[in-house]
């Protein structure tokens, strides 16, 4: 079944709606969510509600954990910290409890997919796996054929063959029977690879591809100004960084 893999929404409703529309138009029959529903953006309640309506397998991100517990926000920069506090105060009790109930990892199919926000190694420590090259070390820490991650906001498709070396595929990859894969979905709501369009992954039995989708960035920015969220977080959406 064609599956849409979404990560790092960060309370960006316009980006989430555009991605869902795009995935449905391409006939995606299933959704997976890799964490960070909230943080940075203006619509935490709407995004959590919309995600939970997908009845998609979901895992927790560090910004979800911060919004729930207010723990570890000292590790955030001051802008992320300010929005984490705003998000915590803005989220409804129901949505806080949805986020609080998310697991750190999810296993899909018969040893087929591992879902984790940051890394398969110590998922609770929120390490970064930011490029395809560093993916070769990760495969030792899980048994599934494919590991789906987010967190770095930079999409990549890494194939780890029999040699143990990681090969990076630009926009799409055809799966080989003897290879394993680490696929980073990038970010729906705050891409950081220089391309401001929302990023997600489409995956089926044969392979996977990175999809980029235009959304109404100015509308998201308008709402963020309205809530007086930090200016650098508003500006970066248009830059894709
Ligand atoms: Zn994130």
CSV table of C-alpha atoms and ligand atoms in Angstrom, one decimal:
chain,number,residue,atom,x,y,z
A,1,UNK,CA,0.0,0.0,0.0
A,2,UNK,CA,1.2,3.5,-0.8
A,3,UNK,CA,2.1,5.1,2.5
A,4,UNK,CA,2.8,8.8,3.3
A,5,UNK,CA,5.5,9.3,6.0
A,6,UNK,CA,5.2,12.7,7.8
A,7,UNK,CA,7.5,14.2,10.4
A,8,UNK,CA,8.2,17.5,12.2
A,9,UNK,CA,4.9,19.3,11.6
A,10,UNK,CA,5.7,21.8,14.3
A,11,UNK,CA,2.2,23.3,14.6
A,12,UNK,CA,2.2,24.4,10.9
A,13,UNK,CA,-1.4,23.7,9.9
A,14,UNK,CA,-1.1,25.1,6.3
A,15,UNK,CA,1.9,22.8,5.6
A,16,UNK,CA,0.1,19.8,7.1
A,17,UNK,CA,-3.1,20.3,5.2
A,18,UNK,CA,-1.2,20.8,1.9
A,19,UNK,CA,0.8,17.6,2.5
A,20,UNK,CA,-2.3,15.6,3.3
A,21,UNK,CA,-4.0,16.9,0.2
A,22,UNK,CA,-1.0,16.1,-1.9
A,23,UNK,CA,-0.7,12.6,-0.5
A,24,UNK,CA,-4.4,11.8,-1.0
A,25,UNK,CA,-4.2,13.1,-4.6
A,26,UNK,CA,-1.4,10.6,-5.1
A,27,UNK,CA,-3.6,7.9,-3.7
A,28,UNK,CA,-1.7,7.3,-0.4
A,29,UNK,CA,-3.8,4.8,1.6
A,30,UNK,CA,-2.0,5.0,4.9
A,31,UNK,CA,-0.1,7.6,7.0
A,32,UNK,CA,2.8,7.3,9.4
A,33,UNK,CA,3.9,10.1,11.7
A,34,UNK,CA,7.5,10.4,13.1
A,35,UNK,CA,7.1,13.0,15.9
A,36,UNK,CA,7.2,16.7,16.6
A,37,UNK,CA,3.6,17.5,16.0
A,38,UNK,CA,4.1,20.8,17.9
A,39,UNK,CA,6.7,23.5,18.7
A,40,UNK,CA,7.7,26.6,16.7
A,41,UNK,CA,4.3,27.1,14.9
A,42,UNK,CA,0.9,28.7,15.6
A,43,UNK,CA,-1.6,25.8,15.5
A,44,UNK,CA,-0.7,23.1,18.0
A,45,UNK,CA,-4.2,22.0,18.8
A,46,UNK,CA,-5.4,21.9,15.2
A,47,UNK,CA,-2.3,19.9,14.1
A,48,UNK,CA,-2.6,17.3,17.0
A,49,UNK,CA,-6.3,16.9,16.2
A,50,UNK,CA,-5.8,16.5,12.5
A,51,UNK,CA,-3.0,13.9,13.1
A,52,UNK,CA,-5.0,11.9,15.5
A,53,UNK,CA,-7.9,11.8,13.0
A,54,UNK,CA,-5.6,10.0,10.6
A,55,UNK,CA,-5.4,7.0,12.9
A,56,UNK,CA,-1.8,6.7,11.9
A,57,UNK,CA,0.9,5.0,13.9
A,58,UNK,CA,2.7,7.9,15.6
A,59,UNK,CA,5.8,8.3,17.7
A,60,UNK,CA,6.9,11.1,20.1
A,61,UNK,CA,9.3,13.9,19.2
A,62,UNK,CA,11.5,16.0,21.5
A,63,UNK,CA,9.2,19.0,21.0
A,64,UNK,CA,6.1,16.9,21.9
A,65,UNK,CA,7.9,15.7,25.0
A,66,UNK,CA,8.8,19.2,25.9
A,67,UNK,CA,5.3,20.5,25.4
A,68,UNK,CA,3.9,17.8,27.6
A,69,UNK,CA,6.3,17.8,30.5
A,70,UNK,CA,8.3,21.1,30.2
A,71,UNK,CA,11.3,18.9,30.9
A,72,UNK,CA,14.6,19.5,29.1
A,73,UNK,CA,13.5,22.8,27.6
A,74,UNK,CA,16.9,24.2,28.8
A,75,UNK,CA,18.4,22.3,25.9
A,76,UNK,CA,16.4,24.4,23.4
A,77,UNK,CA,17.5,27.8,22.2
A,78,UNK,CA,15.6,30.7,23.7
A,79,UNK,CA,13.1,31.0,20.8
A,80,UNK,CA,12.2,27.3,20.8
A,81,UNK,CA,12.0,27.5,24.6
A,82,UNK,CA,9.6,30.4,24.5
A,83,UNK,CA,7.3,28.6,22.0
A,84,UNK,CA,7.5,25.4,24.1
A,85,UNK,CA,6.0,27.3,27.0
A,86,UNK,CA,3.4,29.0,24.8
A,87,UNK,CA,2.5,25.6,23.3
A,88,UNK,CA,2.2,23.9,26.7
A,89,UNK,CA,-0.2,26.7,27.8
A,90,UNK,CA,-2.2,26.6,24.5
A,91,UNK,CA,-2.7,22.9,24.1
A,92,UNK,CA,-6.0,21.5,25.4
A,93,UNK,CA,-6.0,18.8,28.1
A,94,UNK,CA,-7.1,16.3,25.5
A,95,UNK,CA,-4.3,17.1,23.1
A,96,UNK,CA,-1.7,17.1,25.9
A,97,UNK,CA,-2.8,13.6,26.8
A,98,UNK,CA,-2.6,12.5,23.2
A,99,UNK,CA,1.0,13.7,23.0
A,100,UNK,CA,1.8,12.2,26.4
A,101,UNK,CA,0.6,8.8,25.3
A,102,UNK,CA,2.9,8.6,22.2
A,103,UNK,CA,5.6,5.9,22.3
A,104,UNK,CA,9.3,6.5,21.4
A,105,UNK,CA,9.3,3.8,18.7
A,106,UNK,CA,6.8,1.9,16.7
A,107,UNK,CA,7.2,-1.3,14.7
A,108,UNK,CA,5.2,-1.9,11.6
A,109,UNK,CA,4.6,-5.1,9.7
A,110,UNK,CA,6.7,-8.2,10.0
A,111,UNK,CA,10.1,-6.8,10.8
A,112,UNK,CA,9.5,-4.3,8.0
A,113,UNK,CA,9.5,-0.7,9.4
A,114,UNK,CA,10.9,1.0,12.5
A,115,UNK,CA,9.5,4.4,13.3
A,116,UNK,CA,11.6,6.7,15.5
A,117,UNK,CA,11.9,10.5,15.8
A,118,UNK,CA,15.6,10.9,16.3
A,119,UNK,CA,17.8,7.7,16.1
A,120,UNK,CA,17.3,4.0,16.8
A,121,UNK,CA,20.2,4.2,19.2
A,122,UNK,CA,19.0,5.8,22.5
A,123,UNK,CA,15.8,7.3,21.0
A,124,UNK,CA,15.1,9.1,24.3
A,125,UNK,CA,18.4,11.1,24.0
A,126,UNK,CA,17.3,12.9,20.7
A,127,UNK,CA,20.7,12.5,18.9
A,128,UNK,CA,20.9,13.8,15.4
A,129,UNK,CA,21.3,11.6,12.3
A,130,UNK,CA,21.6,14.4,9.8
A,131,UNK,CA,22.9,12.8,6.7
A,132,UNK,CA,23.0,9.6,4.7
A,133,UNK,CA,26.7,8.9,5.5
A,134,UNK,CA,26.1,8.6,9.3
A,135,UNK,CA,23.2,6.1,8.6
A,136,UNK,CA,25.6,3.1,8.3
A,137,UNK,CA,26.3,3.1,12.1
A,138,UNK,CA,22.5,3.2,12.9
A,139,UNK,CA,21.6,-0.1,11.3
A,140,UNK,CA,23.3,-2.0,14.1
A,141,UNK,CA,20.7,-0.8,16.5
A,142,UNK,CA,17.5,-2.2,14.9
A,143,UNK,CA,16.5,-5.3,13.1
A,144,UNK,CA,13.9,-4.0,10.7
A,145,UNK,CA,14.7,-3.6,7.0
A,146,UNK,CA,13.8,0.1,6.9
A,147,UNK,CA,14.1,2.7,9.6
A,148,UNK,CA,12.1,5.9,9.2
A,149,UNK,CA,13.3,9.0,11.0
A,150,UNK,CA,12.9,12.8,11.2
A,151,UNK,CA,14.3,15.3,13.7
A,152,UNK,CA,17.0,16.9,11.6
A,153,UNK,CA,14.5,18.6,9.2
A,154,UNK,CA,16.7,17.5,6.2
A,155,UNK,CA,15.3,14.7,4.1
A,156,UNK,CA,17.6,11.9,2.8
A,157,UNK,CA,17.3,8.3,1.5
A,158,UNK,CA,20.2,6.1,2.7
A,159,UNK,CA,20.8,2.6,1.4
A,160,UNK,CA,23.2,0.4,3.4
A,161,UNK,CA,24.3,-2.6,1.3
A,162,UNK,CA,26.2,-5.8,2.2
A,163,UNK,CA,29.5,-3.9,2.5
A,164,UNK,CA,28.0,-1.8,5.3
A,165,UNK,CA,28.7,1.4,3.5
A,166,UNK,CA,25.8,4.0,3.2
A,167,UNK,CA,24.9,5.2,-0.3
A,168,UNK,CA,22.7,8.3,-0.6
A,169,UNK,CA,19.9,8.5,-3.2
A,170,UNK,CA,18.8,11.9,-4.4
A,171,UNK,CA,15.0,11.9,-4.7
A,172,UNK,CA,13.9,8.3,-4.9
A,173,UNK,CA,15.2,4.8,-4.3
A,174,UNK,CA,14.2,1.4,-5.5
A,175,UNK,CA,14.6,-1.2,-2.7
A,176,UNK,CA,17.0,-4.1,-3.2
A,177,UNK,CA,16.4,-7.4,-1.4
A,178,UNK,CA,19.8,-7.5,0.4
A,179,UNK,CA,20.0,-3.8,1.4
A,180,UNK,CA,18.7,-2.0,4.4
A,181,UNK,CA,17.5,1.6,4.6
A,182,UNK,CA,17.4,4.7,6.8
A,183,UNK,CA,15.0,7.2,5.3
A,184,UNK,CA,14.7,10.7,6.8
A,185,UNK,CA,11.3,12.3,5.9
A,186,UNK,CA,12.5,15.9,6.4
A,187,UNK,CA,10.1,18.3,7.9
A,188,UNK,CA,6.5,19.2,6.9
A,189,UNK,CA,6.4,22.4,8.9
A,190,UNK,CA,9.9,23.8,9.1
A,191,UNK,CA,12.3,22.5,6.4
A,192,UNK,CA,16.0,23.3,7.0
A,193,UNK,CA,17.6,22.2,3.7
A,194,UNK,CA,17.2,25.5,1.9
A,195,UNK,CA,14.0,24.5,0.2
A,196,UNK,CA,11.0,26.1,2.0
A,197,UNK,CA,8.5,23.6,0.6
A,198,UNK,CA,7.0,21.0,3.0
A,199,UNK,CA,8.8,17.7,2.8
A,200,UNK,CA,7.5,14.1,3.2
A,201,UNK,CA,8.2,10.6,2.0
A,202,UNK,CA,6.0,8.3,-0.1
A,203,UNK,CA,6.9,4.6,0.3
A,204,UNK,CA,5.6,1.3,-1.0
A,205,UNK,CA,6.9,-2.3,-1.4
A,206,UNK,CA,9.1,-1.2,-4.4
A,207,UNK,CA,10.8,1.9,-3.1
A,208,UNK,CA,10.5,5.4,-1.6
A,209,UNK,CA,10.6,9.0,-2.8
A,210,UNK,CA,10.9,12.4,-1.2
A,211,UNK,CA,8.0,14.7,-2.1
A,212,UNK,CA,8.1,18.5,-1.8
A,213,UNK,CA,4.8,20.5,-1.6
A,214,UNK,CA,4.2,24.2,-1.8
A,215,UNK,CA,2.0,25.7,1.0
A,216,UNK,CA,0.8,29.1,2.1
A,217,UNK,CA,3.8,30.2,4.1
A,218,UNK,CA,2.6,33.8,4.4
A,219,UNK,CA,-0.6,32.7,6.1
A,220,UNK,CA,1.4,30.7,8.7
A,221,UNK,CA,3.7,33.7,9.2
A,222,UNK,CA,0.7,36.0,9.6
A,223,UNK,CA,-0.7,33.8,12.4
A,224,UNK,CA,2.7,33.6,14.1
A,225,UNK,CA,3.0,37.5,14.1
A,226,UNK,CA,-0.5,37.5,15.5
A,227,UNK,CA,0.5,35.4,18.5
A,228,UNK,CA,3.8,37.3,18.8
A,229,UNK,CA,5.9,34.2,18.3
A,230,UNK,CA,9.7,34.9,17.9
A,231,UNK,CA,10.5,36.8,14.7
A,232,UNK,CA,13.5,34.5,13.7
A,233,UNK,CA,11.1,31.5,13.7
A,234,UNK,CA,8.7,33.4,11.5
A,235,UNK,CA,11.4,34.5,9.0
A,236,UNK,CA,13.1,31.1,8.6
A,237,UNK,CA,10.0,29.5,7.1
A,238,UNK,CA,10.4,31.5,3.9
A,239,UNK,CA,14.1,30.6,3.7
A,240,UNK,CA,13.7,26.9,4.3
A,241,UNK,CA,16.2,27.1,7.1
B,1,LIG,ZN1,11.6,18.9,14.8
